[in-house]
Amino acid sequence: MKIAILHGPRNLRIEEHPLETRNLAPDQIWVETEITALKIGTDRGNYEGAEQVPGAPDFPRWVGDSNLGMVRGVGSAVTRFAVGDRVVSRYHHQSEYVAKESECIVKVPQGVDPEDAVYSHLYALSSKCYRKAHFTPGENVAVVGLGVLGLGAVALGPLFGARVIGLGNSPVRLEMAKRMGAHAAFLSGDPDLHNKLDEFTNGTGVDLVILTANPWPAYRTAVETVRHNGRVSIVALSGRGEKPLNFNPLAMEYFYIKGISLIAVCETDGYLYPSREERFDDARSCEHVLSLMQGGRLEPKRLITHRFPYTDMVEAYEMAYRREKEMLGVIFQWKDV
């Protein structure tokens, strides 16, 4: 198989590794990759050698975690999948893989475009930003950071009953937010931002801020923007790759006096009425997102700006490294190259 391996900062190589596909264990499936997607923020941080995330592997390491492929073989005991099924997983940028049936791999329903489905695990993470913060329909939600993950939160918000505001640092991204369903979109550095938010919310304020951008200025925007006693749902790796802070992120005026809640979007969702097993685990969250795609209400492919053969992957990562704002949704094609 061909797999992308990062050997150090900005040292990405496509390598040939062996993969045994002829003698599958009873519980294994063999998947050939069709497309993978680039998660610009996290993948760029890995590529440029930003601060290591605890628990992440050191160099050399794989990259990517949004993979769509077709099942080409199944073990004798497999019941969830059949040859010819399309599936999405969090496997890496690689041409094929062998996995256990019990892993977090989800069958793509008929009628869902592959270029939508490949984002389903990522959008499941966007949905967790709402669920873990105990979102209530009708609340005002601001999304700070309008990359793929943030725009996923923007697109899901109206489907969940939110009034959504996109906050970004680029007019291009503000337009993207509106295309994905934001009711309003403003530059985070707008000197009149407070008044615009006050007008949009009719004076009630922003109930929930979803923070998807790592830089500290984005964090500051989030805690300044949320109303008193509001919540900030943090799926960003705040401060990763940033210079030392020039302000206190837990200063009284941002945290204590406002009485806000800072919520880390990781682990379980914090579901209000749990079942005996986690009601919205990663697989079920992904299935929910795919059901919205099947109904035509959620179309991540509208954000795709670039399609590359996997052989040009380094070029795509270099564009991300240069932070080219016109680059948003990026697909790597693994077939017919």
GROMACS .gro file of C-alpha atoms in nm, residues 33 35-39 43 62-69 87-94 117-123 148 330-332 334:
model
   35
   33THR     CA    1  -0.930   0.414  -0.039
   35ILE     CA    2  -1.053   0.980  -0.136
   36THR     CA    3  -0.914   1.134   0.182
   37ALA     CA    4  -0.963   1.486   0.315
   38LEU     CA    5  -0.716   1.734   0.460
   39LYS     CA    6  -0.807   1.879   0.800
   43ASP     CA    7  -0.279   1.860   0.979
   62TRP     CA    8   0.112   0.895   0.963
   63VAL     CA    9  -0.104   1.199   0.878
   64GLY     CA   10  -0.473   1.253   0.807
   65ASP     CA   11  -0.786   1.105   0.963
   66SER     CA   12  -1.070   1.136   0.708
   67ASN     CA   13  -1.084   0.837   0.475
   68LEU     CA   14  -1.354   0.714   0.237
   69GLY     CA   15  -1.313   0.383   0.058
   87VAL     CA   16  -1.732   0.321   0.428
   88VAL     CA   17  -1.585   0.618   0.613
   89SER     CA   18  -1.320   0.588   0.880
   90ARG     CA   19  -1.052   0.782   1.060
   91TYR     CA   20  -0.777   0.597   0.879
   92HIS     CA   21  -0.492   0.798   0.738
   93HIS     CA   22  -0.381   0.919   0.397
   94GLN     CA   23  -0.317   0.574   0.253
  117ALA     CA   24  -1.933   1.152   0.328
  118VAL     CA   25  -1.556   1.183   0.364
  119TYR     CA   26  -1.617   1.474   0.606
  120SER     CA   27  -1.869   1.287   0.822
  121HIS     CA   28  -1.634   1.199   1.109
  122LEU     CA   29  -1.508   1.558   1.115
  123TYR     CA   30  -1.863   1.694   1.118
  148VAL     CA   31  -1.350   2.307   0.777
  330VAL     CA   32  -0.905   1.975   0.013
  331ILE     CA   33  -0.956   1.627  -0.131
  332PHE     CA   34  -0.685   1.376  -0.220
  334TRP     CA   35  -0.637   0.777  -0.465
   0.00000   0.00000   0.00000
